[in-house]
PDB file of C-alpha atoms in Angstrom:
ATOM      1  CA  MET A  11      82.833  72.915 109.603  1.00 85.00           C
ATOM      2  CA  ARG A  12      83.206  76.489 110.960  1.00 90.00           C
ATOM      3  CA  LYS A  13      82.041  78.847 108.063  1.00 94.00           C
ATOM      4  CA  LEU A  14      84.324  82.140 107.013  1.00 96.00           C
ATOM      5  CA  LEU A  15      83.260  84.832 104.639  1.00 97.00           C
ATOM      6  CA  VAL A  16      86.466  86.977 103.485  1.00 98.00           C
ATOM      7  CA  ILE A  17      85.069  90.285 101.638  1.00 98.00           C
ATOM      8  CA  ASN A  18      87.571  92.139  99.173  1.00 98.00           C
ATOM      9  CA  PRO A  19      86.311  95.595  98.979  1.00 98.00           C
ATOM     10  CA  ASN A  20      87.968  96.140  95.729  1.00 96.00           C
ATOM     11  CA  THR A  21      87.847  94.760  92.370  1.00 97.00           C
ATOM     12  CA  SER A  22      91.226  92.860  91.459  1.00 96.00           C
ATOM     13  CA  ALA A  23      90.366  89.050  91.288  1.00 95.00           C
ATOM     14  CA  SER A  24      93.753  88.822  92.003  1.00 93.00           C
ATOM     15  CA  VAL A  25      93.539  90.196  95.139  1.00 94.00           C
ATOM     16  CA  SER A  26      90.828  87.559  96.066  1.00 96.00           C
ATOM     17  CA  ARG A  27      92.805  84.808  94.757  1.00 96.00           C
ATOM     18  CA  LEU A  28      95.507  85.701  96.799  1.00 94.00           C
ATOM     19  CA  LEU A  29      93.099  86.212  99.705  1.00 96.00           C
ATOM     20  CA  GLN A  30      91.571  83.236  99.740  1.00 97.00           C
ATOM     21  CA  THR A  31      94.287  80.886  99.313  1.00 97.00           C
ATOM     22  CA  HIS A  32      96.461  82.686 102.540  1.00 96.00           C
ATOM     23  CA  VAL A  33      93.321  82.460 104.694  1.00 97.00           C
ATOM     24  CA  GLN A  34      92.320  79.174 103.570  1.00 96.00           C
ATOM     25  CA  THR A  35      95.958  77.610 104.413  1.00 95.00           C
ATOM     26  CA  ALA A  36      95.808  79.636 107.267  1.00 94.00           C
ATOM     27  CA  SER A  37      92.936  78.599 108.790  1.00 93.00           C
ATOM     28  CA  GLY A  38      92.796  74.949 107.733  1.00 91.00           C
ATOM     29  CA  LEU A  39      91.018  72.145 107.018  1.00 90.00           C
ATOM     30  CA  HIS A  40      88.232  72.516 109.669  1.00 90.00           C
ATOM     31  CA  VAL A  41      87.264  76.175 108.579  1.00 92.00           C
ATOM     32  CA  GLN A  42      85.738  77.091 104.991  1.00 95.00           C
ATOM     33  CA  VAL A  43      86.869  79.901 103.275  1.00 97.00           C
ATOM     34  CA  ARG A  44      84.571  81.976 100.752  1.00 97.00           C
ATOM     35  CA  THR A  45      85.971  85.283  99.501  1.00 98.00           C
ATOM     36  CA  VAL A  46      83.960  87.008  97.406  1.00 98.00           C
ATOM     37  CA  THR A  47      85.075  90.285  95.115  1.00 98.00           C
ATOM     38  CA  SER A  48      82.834  93.638  95.328  1.00 98.00           C
ATOM     39  CA  ARG A  49      80.972  94.306  92.317  1.00 98.00           C
ATOM     40  CA  PHE A  50      82.040  98.358  91.906  1.00 98.00           C
ATOM     41  CA  GLY A  51      84.794 100.735  93.158  1.00 98.00           C
ATOM     42  CA  ALA A  52      88.617 100.750  92.423  1.00 97.00           C
ATOM     43  CA  PRO A  53      90.804  98.155  91.318  1.00 95.00           C
ATOM     44  CA  TYR A  54      92.949  98.850  94.332  1.00 92.00           C
ATOM     45  CA  ILE A  55      92.486 101.723  97.189  1.00 95.00           C
ATOM     46  CA  SER A  56      94.678 104.038  97.965  1.00 92.00           C
ATOM     47  CA  ASP A  57      93.168 106.911  98.467  1.00 95.00           C
ATOM     48  CA  GLU A  58      90.648 108.756 100.565  1.00 97.00           C
ATOM     49  CA  ALA A  59      87.649 108.103  97.806  1.00 98.00           C
ATOM     50  CA  SER A  60      88.653 104.911  97.021  1.00 97.00           C
ATOM     51  CA  TYR A  61      88.288 104.546 100.113  1.00 98.00           C
ATOM     52  CA  ALA A  62      84.736 105.880 100.872  1.00 98.00           C
ATOM     53  CA  VAL A  63      83.938 103.636  98.339  1.00 98.00           C
ATOM     54  CA  ALA A  64      84.626 100.844  99.374  1.00 98.00           C
ATOM     55  CA  ALA A  65      82.695 101.166 102.724  1.00 98.00           C
ATOM     56  CA  HIS A  66      79.731 100.942 100.610  1.00 98.00           C
ATOM     57  CA  ALA A  67      81.032  98.145  98.013  1.00 98.00           C
ATOM     58  CA  THR A  68      82.060  95.873 101.033  1.00 98.00           C
ATOM     59  CA  LEU A  69      78.112  96.226 102.489  1.00 98.00           C
ATOM     60  CA  ASP A  70      76.818  94.971  99.177  1.00 98.00           C
ATOM     61  CA  ALA A  71      79.241  92.313  98.335  1.00 98.00           C
ATOM     62  CA  TRP A  72      77.906  91.094 102.137  1.00 98.00           C
ATOM     63  CA  ALA A  73      74.248  91.973 101.487  1.00 97.00           C
ATOM     64  CA  ALA A  74      75.107  89.943  97.742  1.00 96.00           C
ATOM     65  CA  ALA A  75      76.610  87.130  99.678  1.00 97.00           C
ATOM     66  CA  LEU A  76      73.726  86.655 101.929  1.00 96.00           C
ATOM     67  CA  SER A  77      71.808  86.536  98.776  1.00 93.00           C
ATOM     68  CA  GLY A  78      71.006  82.729  96.792  1.00 83.00           C
ATOM     69  CA  PRO A  79      69.673  83.436  93.370  1.00 78.00           C
ATOM     70  CA  ASP A  80      66.465  83.085  93.843  1.00 75.00           C
ATOM     71  CA  GLY A  81      66.812  86.033  96.449  1.00 71.00           C
ATOM     72  CA  ALA A  82      66.179  83.964  99.423  1.00 74.00           C
ATOM     73  CA  GLN A  83      68.879  84.548 101.893  1.00 81.00           C
ATOM     74  CA  LEU A  84      71.194  82.340 102.639  1.00 84.00           C
ATOM     75  CA  GLU A  85      72.571  81.253 105.993  1.00 84.00           C
ATOM     76  CA  ALA A  86      74.977  83.991 107.771  1.00 86.00           C
ATOM     77  CA  PRO A  87      78.512  82.056 108.111  1.00 93.00           C
ATOM     78  CA  ASP A  88      80.024  81.959 111.413  1.00 92.00           C
ATOM     79  CA  ALA A  89      82.745  85.292 111.294  1.00 93.00           C
ATOM     80  CA  VAL A  90      83.286  87.922 108.600  1.00 95.00           C
ATOM     81  CA  LEU A  91      86.624  89.286 107.163  1.00 97.00           C
ATOM     82  CA  ILE A  92      87.320  92.670 105.661  1.00 98.00           C
ATOM     83  CA  GLY A  93      90.045  91.730 103.281  1.00 98.00           C
ATOM     84  CA  CYS A  94      91.860  95.435 103.211  1.00 97.00           C
ATOM     85  CA  PHE A  95      94.088  96.659 105.599  1.00 97.00           C
ATOM     86  CA  GLY A  96      91.958  99.752 106.392  1.00 97.00           C
ATOM     87  CA  ASP A  97      88.667  97.951 107.019  1.00 98.00           C
ATOM     88  CA  PRO A  98      86.092  99.664 105.051  1.00 98.00           C
ATOM     89  CA  GLY A  99      83.073  99.675 106.099  1.00 98.00           C
ATOM     90  CA  LEU A 100      84.105  98.097 109.545  1.00 98.00           C
ATOM     91  CA  LEU A 101      81.644  99.517 111.856  1.00 96.00           C
ATOM     92  CA  ALA A 102      78.575  99.704 109.514  1.00 97.00           C
ATOM     93  CA  LEU A 103      78.856  95.859 109.144  1.00 96.00           C
ATOM     94  CA  ARG A 104      79.594  95.064 112.704  1.00 94.00           C
ATOM     95  CA  GLU A 105      76.519  97.080 113.712  1.00 94.00           C
ATOM     96  CA  SER A 106      74.498  95.453 110.810  1.00 95.00           C
ATOM     97  CA  SER A 107      75.803  91.501 111.039  1.00 94.00           C
ATOM     98  CA  PRO A 108      74.546  88.847 113.969  1.00 92.00           C
ATOM     99  CA  VAL A 109      78.242  86.811 113.423  1.00 91.00           C
ATOM    100  CA  PRO A 110      81.810  88.637 114.473  1.00 92.00           C
ATOM    101  CA  VAL A 111      82.840  90.673 112.030  1.00 94.00           C
ATOM    102  CA  THR A 112      86.747  92.281 111.743  1.00 94.00           C
ATOM    103  CA  GLY A 113      89.112  93.234 109.206  1.00 97.00           C
ATOM    104  CA  LEU A 114      92.614  93.210 108.484  1.00 98.00           C
ATOM    105  CA  ALA A 115      93.633  96.287 110.184  1.00 98.00           C
ATOM    106  CA  GLU A 116      91.696  95.465 113.215  1.00 97.00           C
ATOM    107  CA  ALA A 117      92.993  91.539 113.613  1.00 96.00           C
ATOM    108  CA  ALA A 118      96.218  93.065 112.821  1.00 98.00           C
ATOM    109  CA  PHE A 119      96.432  95.564 115.938  1.00 98.00           C
ATOM    110  CA  ILE A 120      95.172  93.058 118.636  1.00 95.00           C
ATOM    111  CA  GLU A 121      97.888  90.468 117.684  1.00 96.00           C
ATOM    112  CA  ALA A 122     100.909  93.735 117.488  1.00 97.00           C
ATOM    113  CA  ALA A 123      99.550  95.310 121.496  1.00 96.00           C
ATOM    114  CA  ARG A 124      99.890  91.785 122.521  1.00 95.00           C
ATOM    115  CA  HIS A 125     103.944  92.434 122.159  1.00 96.00           C
ATOM    116  CA  GLY A 126     103.627  96.424 123.240  1.00 96.00           C
ATOM    117  CA  ARG A 127     104.033  99.684 120.776  1.00 97.00           C
ATOM    118  CA  PHE A 128     103.952  98.794 117.053  1.00 98.00           C
ATOM    119  CA  ALA A 129     104.888 100.234 113.947  1.00 98.00           C
ATOM    120  CA  ILE A 130     102.677  99.542 110.589  1.00 98.00           C
ATOM    121  CA  VAL A 131     105.021  98.888 107.286  1.00 97.00           C
ATOM    122  CA  THR A 132     102.186  98.973 104.402  1.00 95.00           C
ATOM    123  CA  GLY A 133     102.177 100.652 100.235  1.00 93.00           C
ATOM    124  CA  GLY A 134     100.943 103.602  99.369  1.00 92.00           C
ATOM    125  CA  GLU A 135     101.516 107.168 101.113  1.00 91.00           C
ATOM    126  CA  ARG A 136      98.102 108.544 101.390  1.00 94.00           C
ATOM    127  CA  TRP A 137      97.607 105.540 103.993  1.00 96.00           C
ATOM    128  CA  GLY A 138      99.490 107.109 106.449  1.00 96.00           C
ATOM    129  CA  PRO A 139      96.813 109.648 107.857  1.00 97.00           C
ATOM    130  CA  MET A 140      93.986 106.953 106.830  1.00 97.00           C
ATOM    131  CA  LEU A 141      95.342 104.281 109.547  1.00 98.00           C
ATOM    132  CA  GLN A 142      96.003 106.888 112.091  1.00 97.00           C
ATOM    133  CA  ARG A 143      92.313 107.869 112.129  1.00 98.00           C
ATOM    134  CA  LEU A 144      91.772 104.277 111.791  1.00 98.00           C
ATOM    135  CA  ALA A 145      94.357 102.845 114.853  1.00 98.00           C
ATOM    136  CA  GLN A 146      92.562 106.109 116.808  1.00 98.00           C
ATOM    137  CA  SER A 147      89.144 104.923 116.027  1.00 97.00           C
ATOM    138  CA  LEU A 148      89.611 101.604 117.756  1.00 97.00           C
ATOM    139  CA  GLY A 149      91.283 102.407 120.290  1.00 97.00           C
ATOM    140  CA  HIS A 150      94.850 101.014 119.570  1.00 97.00           C
ATOM    141  CA  ALA A 151      96.669 104.590 118.637  1.00 97.00           C
ATOM    142  CA  PRO A 152      98.245 104.687 122.315  1.00 97.00           C
ATOM    143  CA  LEU A 153     100.504 101.876 121.521  1.00 97.00           C
ATOM    144  CA  LEU A 154     100.790 102.792 117.796  1.00 98.00           C
ATOM    145  CA  ALA A 155     104.971 103.732 117.758  1.00 97.00           C
ATOM    146  CA  GLY A 156     104.324 104.971 113.919  1.00 97.00           C
ATOM    147  CA  ILE A 157     103.130 104.626 110.548  1.00 97.00           C
ATOM    148  CA  HIS A 158     105.583 104.296 107.949  1.00 95.00           C
ATOM    149  CA  THR A 159     104.472 103.707 103.892  1.00 95.00           C
ATOM    150  CA  VAL A 160     106.665 103.535 101.367  1.00 94.00           C
ATOM    151  CA  ALA A 161     105.629 105.384  97.216  1.00 90.00           C
ATOM    152  CA  PRO A 162     104.486 102.157  95.457  1.00 91.00           C
ATOM    153  CA  THR A 163     101.019 101.468  96.117  1.00 86.00           C
ATOM    154  CA  GLY A 164     100.299  97.776  97.325  1.00 84.00           C
ATOM    155  CA  ALA A 165      98.507  96.534  93.795  1.00 83.00           C
ATOM    156  CA  GLN A 166     102.477  97.447  92.391  1.00 88.00           C
ATOM    157  CA  LEU A 167     103.693  95.864  95.494  1.00 89.00           C
ATOM    158  CA  ALA A 168     102.505  92.727  94.644  1.00 86.00           C
ATOM    159  CA  ALA A 169     103.091  93.231  90.800  1.00 86.00           C
ATOM    160  CA  ASP A 170     106.954  92.917  91.936  1.00 90.00           C
ATOM    161  CA  PRO A 171     107.145  91.108  94.885  1.00 88.00           C
ATOM    162  CA  VAL A 172     111.520  90.973  94.127  1.00 90.00           C
ATOM    163  CA  ALA A 173     111.585  94.295  94.519  1.00 92.00           C
ATOM    164  CA  ALA A 174     109.007  94.443  97.194  1.00 92.00           C
ATOM    165  CA  ARG A 175     110.486  92.483  99.893  1.00 91.00           C
ATOM    166  CA  ALA A 176     113.938  94.428  99.319  1.00 93.00           C
ATOM    167  CA  LEU A 177     111.656  98.063  99.786  1.00 95.00           C
ATOM    168  CA  LEU A 178     109.516  97.175 102.641  1.00 95.00           C
ATOM    169  CA  SER A 179     112.566  94.749 104.619  1.00 95.00           C
ATOM    170  CA  GLN A 180     114.113  98.178 104.130  1.00 95.00           C
ATOM    171  CA  ALA A 181     110.987 100.023 105.624  1.00 96.00           C
ATOM    172  CA  CYS A 182     110.780  97.913 108.742  1.00 96.00           C
ATOM    173  CA  ARG A 183     114.085  98.105 109.529  1.00 96.00           C
ATOM    174  CA  ASP A 184     113.871 101.276 109.569  1.00 95.00           C
ATOM    175  CA  ALA A 185     110.523 101.141 112.137  1.00 95.00           C
ATOM    176  CA  VAL A 186     112.247  99.319 114.515  1.00 96.00           C
ATOM    177  CA  ARG A 187     115.136 101.737 114.595  1.00 95.00           C
ATOM    178  CA  GLN A 188     113.554 104.680 114.469  1.00 95.00           C
ATOM    179  CA  LEU A 189     110.445 104.094 115.613  1.00 95.00           C
ATOM    180  CA  GLY A 190     111.397 101.731 118.836  1.00 94.00           C
ATOM    181  CA  ALA A 191     108.710  98.886 117.476  1.00 96.00           C
ATOM    182  CA  GLN A 192     108.509  96.176 119.492  1.00 97.00           C
ATOM    183  CA  THR A 193     106.891  94.789 116.779  1.00 97.00           C
ATOM    184  CA  VAL A 194     105.870  95.671 112.834  1.00 98.00           C
ATOM    185  CA  ILE A 195     102.834  94.813 111.123  1.00 98.00           C
ATOM    186  CA  LEU A 196     102.810  94.513 106.962  1.00 97.00           C
ATOM    187  CA  GLY A 197      99.540  95.825 106.220  1.00 96.00           C
ATOM    188  CA  GLY A 198      98.570  95.152 103.466  1.00 94.00           C
ATOM    189  CA  ALA A 199      96.087  92.022 101.325  1.00 95.00           C
ATOM    190  CA  GLY A 200      98.292  92.933  98.115  1.00 91.00           C
ATOM    191  CA  LEU A 201     101.170  91.667 100.421  1.00 93.00           C
ATOM    192  CA  ALA A 202     100.153  88.283 102.331  1.00 94.00           C
ATOM    193  CA  GLY A 203     102.770  85.885 102.611  1.00 93.00           C
ATOM    194  CA  MET A 204     105.750  88.523 102.397  1.00 94.00           C
ATOM    195  CA  ALA A 205     106.351  89.259 106.170  1.00 95.00           C
ATOM    196  CA  ALA A 206     107.712  85.272 106.385  1.00 94.00           C
ATOM    197  CA  SER A 207     110.948  86.213 104.308  1.00 93.00           C
ATOM    198  CA  ILE A 208     111.676  89.568 105.781  1.00 95.00           C
ATOM    199  CA  GLN A 209     110.828  88.463 109.246  1.00 95.00           C
ATOM    200  CA  PRO A 210     115.118  86.790 109.542  1.00 94.00           C
ATOM    201  CA  GLY A 211     117.555  89.103 110.747  1.00 89.00           C
ATOM    202  CA  LEU A 212     114.460  92.227 111.988  1.00 95.00           C
ATOM    203  CA  GLY A 213     115.119  91.457 116.031  1.00 94.00           C
ATOM    204  CA  VAL A 214     111.107  91.956 116.408  1.00 97.00           C
ATOM    205  CA  PRO A 215     108.258  89.788 115.394  1.00 97.00           C
ATOM    206  CA  ILE A 216     106.913  90.866 112.124  1.00 97.00           C
ATOM    207  CA  ILE A 217     102.873  90.451 111.650  1.00 98.00           C
ATOM    208  CA  ASP A 218     101.288  89.367 108.122  1.00 97.00           C
ATOM    209  CA  SER A 219      97.531  91.638 108.640  1.00 97.00           C
ATOM    210  CA  VAL A 220      96.140  88.547 106.311  1.00 97.00           C
ATOM    211  CA  LEU A 221      97.622  86.109 108.752  1.00 96.00           C
ATOM    212  CA  ALA A 222      96.342  88.176 111.912  1.00 96.00           C
ATOM    213  CA  GLY A 223      92.527  88.398 109.624  1.00 95.00           C
ATOM    214  CA  ALA A 224      92.973  84.006 109.273  1.00 93.00           C
ATOM    215  CA  GLN A 225      94.113  83.634 113.413  1.00 92.00           C
ATOM    216  CA  TRP A 226      90.995  86.604 114.988  1.00 89.00           C
ATOM    217  CA  ALA A 227      88.394  83.450 112.502  1.00 83.00           C
ATOM    218  CA  LEU A 228      89.969  80.935 114.609  1.00 81.00           C
ATOM    219  CA  ARG A 229      89.654  83.031 117.485  1.00 81.00           C
ATOM    220  CA  THR A 230      86.744  85.015 116.825  1.00 57.00           C
ATOM    221  CA  HIS A 231      87.992  87.640 119.079  1.00 52.00           C
ATOM    222  CA  ALA A 232      85.380  89.839 118.632  1.00 52.00           C
ATOM    223  CA  PRO A 233      82.634  92.406 120.297  1.00 57.00           C
ATOM    224  CA  PRO A 234      79.524  90.545 120.285  1.00 63.00           C
ATOM    225  CA  PRO A 235      77.282  91.039 117.419  1.00 68.00           C
ATOM    226  CA  ARG A 236      73.960  93.407 117.791  1.00 75.00           C
ATOM    227  CA  ARG A 237      71.433  91.722 116.172  1.00 85.00           C
ATOM    228  CA  ARG A 238      69.866  88.009 115.376  1.00 87.00           C
ATOM    229  CA  THR A 239      69.428  88.973 111.903  1.00 90.00           C
ATOM    230  CA  PRO A 240      71.399  90.211 108.952  1.00 94.00           C
ATOM    231  CA  GLY A 241      70.127  93.985 108.382  1.00 94.00           C
ATOM    232  CA  PHE A 242      69.713  97.378 108.101  1.00 95.00           C
ATOM    233  CA  ASP A 243      68.188 100.014 110.588  1.00 94.00           C
ATOM    234  CA  VAL A 244      66.905 102.321 107.899  1.00 96.00           C
ATOM    235  CA  PRO A 245      64.643 102.093 104.743  1.00 96.00           C
ATOM    236  CA  TRP A 246      67.374 102.348 101.180  1.00 96.00           C
ATOM    237  CA  ASP A 247      66.614 104.384  97.892  1.00 96.00           C
ATOM    238  CA  HIS A 248      68.186 103.427  94.723  1.00 96.00           C
ATOM    239  CA  LEU A 249      70.757 100.477  96.233  1.00 97.00           C
ATOM    240  CA  SER A 250      71.393  96.834  95.111  1.00 97.00           C
ATOM    241  CA  PRO A 251      68.482  94.768  95.040  1.00 94.00           C
ATOM    242  CA  GLU A 252      70.334  92.840  97.800  1.00 95.00           C
ATOM    243  CA  LEU A 253      71.175  95.800 100.226  1.00 96.00           C
ATOM    244  CA  THR A 254      67.355  96.945  99.821  1.00 95.00           C
ATOM    245  CA  ALA A 255      66.177  94.012 100.635  1.00 94.00           C
ATOM    246  CA  LEU A 256      67.695  94.055 104.609  1.00 95.00           C
ATOM    247  CA  GLY A 257      66.838  97.230 105.017  1.00 95.00           C
ATOM    248  CA  LEU A 258      63.671  98.365 107.266  1.00 91.00           C
ATOM    249  CA  GLN A 259      60.707  97.923 104.808  1.00 81.00           C
ATOM    250  CA  ARG A 260      58.175 100.774 104.565  1.00 74.00           C
ATOM    251  CA  ASN A 261      54.719  99.741 105.334  1.00 65.00           C
TER     252      ASN A 261
END
């Protein structure tokens, strides 16, 4: 049985439960999904500061997930999925992990690019430039038609699903009409499961970023890992014991 570790980079247990449910359902019985929640940071990532802290929290949650009760290192999963549409810490974790790593955004970009030019619809106005930068760094900017953010954050949308669906449905229609997108990504862990109800009548495929992440895990379409064991190539000072244990040890 394949093992998939899902890391929620924020501190919201409700988002972790949503990720666990939707990723496990999409992955099927032959994949064991384990979702862990960051031990520090923001309840929901919505700006540059919380995003920067979330990158550290992602690495810390990964290190803690690999550490047993006695401090011994546990067997690594077969793949790691960062459960945030923004993938905080993606490149650092990929550099440090012996198994493939991706995030909800990269997985959705890969899936959307198969259909041609794509648009992103997500919650939180500050995410616009952050996602543009991420798409550029991952090589997906040429096919990104545009980013349509709605004012409520993902947490606010998840708290009122009925109102969220109405708002997001209109945003998706606007993205298709105004941006000429051939597919739309509905991005955000808190929006998991909403794409199916928005799809009818949209006219182009809509991609649920959480479902895209689960499908990536089944295919494992990621760059080859660069190391055989988990670890960092620098020594750490004043970080968690789990992160410190994976750092370069001083003589």
